Amino acid sequence: MSAGTLWTTPAQSKGLRVRAVAAFGGIDITLAEGYEHRVTNKTPEYTSKFASGKIPALETSSGFKFFETTAIARYIAGLAKNSTLLGSSAEDQALIDQWVSFADDEIYDNSRIVNLFLTNQIPYSKPGDNFFRDRVTRNLTVLESHLASRTFLVTERITLADISVASVLKYVFPFLVDASQRAQLPNTVRFFNTIANQPSIQPIFGETKFVEKAQQYTPPPKAAKPAKEAAPAAPKEKPAKAAAKEAEDEEEEETVREEPKPKNPLDLLPKSSMPLDDWKRAYSNLDTRGPGGSLEWLYQHYDAEGYSLWKVVYKYNEELEVIFKSSNLIGGFFNRLEASRKYLFGSMGVLGTSNDSIIAGAFIARGKEYKPVFDVAPDWESYDFTPLDLSNDADKAYFEAALAWDLEIDGKKWADGKVFK
């Protein structure tokens, strides 16, 4: 069962922190459907839940709502009962809070101002730019010195502090901390790579681009002067205070200059008559079976040319142990499918009992092939994919049972499940 719904964007470093903490702790969280930044979070519906209008924000399965990265990450870490995320003593917890605050206040906040200069979100000041760059450098040196004799920041295991600091480093490495500076920070780079390449965290963090030369300010191009006879009144220069307020409004998501990403081939497919988000809403809001249910809705709207159906079964079921660990395995797989969320819907479950179970489910995928949708997950080859044909009674029965969570295979009944939507 999901611990709650998280509002964030795929690239937001603070959202990545929360998602990485959840993945490392084996906690399942759901990303808000259809979230559009600076649109959704400006609506009355959003601000009635989260007064600041910022992201990340979390609504738990019990309806508890709150925002701010540190609060959310600590809450999620507290749900991971058998993890090392919060340490084992009051002293550990104090040091964890110390390093989380240090990373946010001394490294992230100062680098954020440099980024605002670089992206022309606040009026550029060369002395200001130098000042905040120097502060980042000084504080990275503090971190480097601390890590000289330690693998992790607080204990001998990964804590919330380690993931939080790594998420801040992931933010600064692509634009500010260049090769020459990284050469002076070998312990910090080693630390970052250790955290970022944890099996549960790597699919969330993804690849980190290390900048060769720190980005420098480039003035925006000057507008061409209008002809004299048509010269309009000169616009007033935006006051620095107003520009700073505009930047403050946008603090909930970073803007770093990046190379444009290649278009996903799935986006080039002909437009489907069935938007996948419409199906996801139907599945969420309707009973699965019966008149007026989500399966009836699907059969009325399904676009067989634009989508394909797949039976997905874990290859190594003989290795499965207790049910909750198998369920966490599904949750990890779903986290690693994040990049394909807009192209994919699925329901997977653990069938059977502890030490005698299998993982199986069904997916609706954009396009006619499964690989372009699933290969974003590094472990996709740990599963077998078999096409399902709704005209085949056995295939249709399997598909419906997987979505209704009453699938039974070889006497093994559905014990727990998760939905990717």
Short mmCIF file of C-alpha atoms in Angstrom, two decimals, residues 1 4 30 72 126 129 173 218 228 271 303 307 334 343 353 357 365 377-378 387:
data_model
loop_
_atom_site.label_atom_id
_atom_site.label_comp_id
_atom_site.label_asym_id
_atom_site.label_seq_id
_atom_site.Cartn_x
_atom_site.Cartn_y
_atom_site.Cartn_z
CA MET A 1 0.00 0.00 0.00
CA GLY A 4 0.86 8.70 0.24
CA THR A 30 2.68 7.49 -5.44
CA ILE A 72 8.59 15.06 4.22
CA LYS A 126 29.41 40.20 -10.41
CA ASP A 129 28.05 36.00 -8.02
CA PHE A 173 27.75 19.11 -9.86
CA THR A 218 26.16 35.33 -20.18
CA LYS A 228 12.74 56.43 -34.40
CA LYS A 271 -2.35 10.26 -31.23
CA ASP A 303 -7.37 1.65 -28.60
CA TYR A 307 -1.64 0.23 -26.96
CA PHE A 334 7.83 0.59 -10.24
CA TYR A 343 3.25 5.54 -21.37
CA THR A 353 2.58 -17.35 0.96
CA SER A 357 5.11 -17.21 -3.85
CA ALA A 365 1.74 -0.11 -22.61
CA ALA A 377 14.23 0.17 -15.55
CA PRO A 378 17.70 -1.39 -15.15
CA PRO A 387 1.45 -10.41 -25.02
#
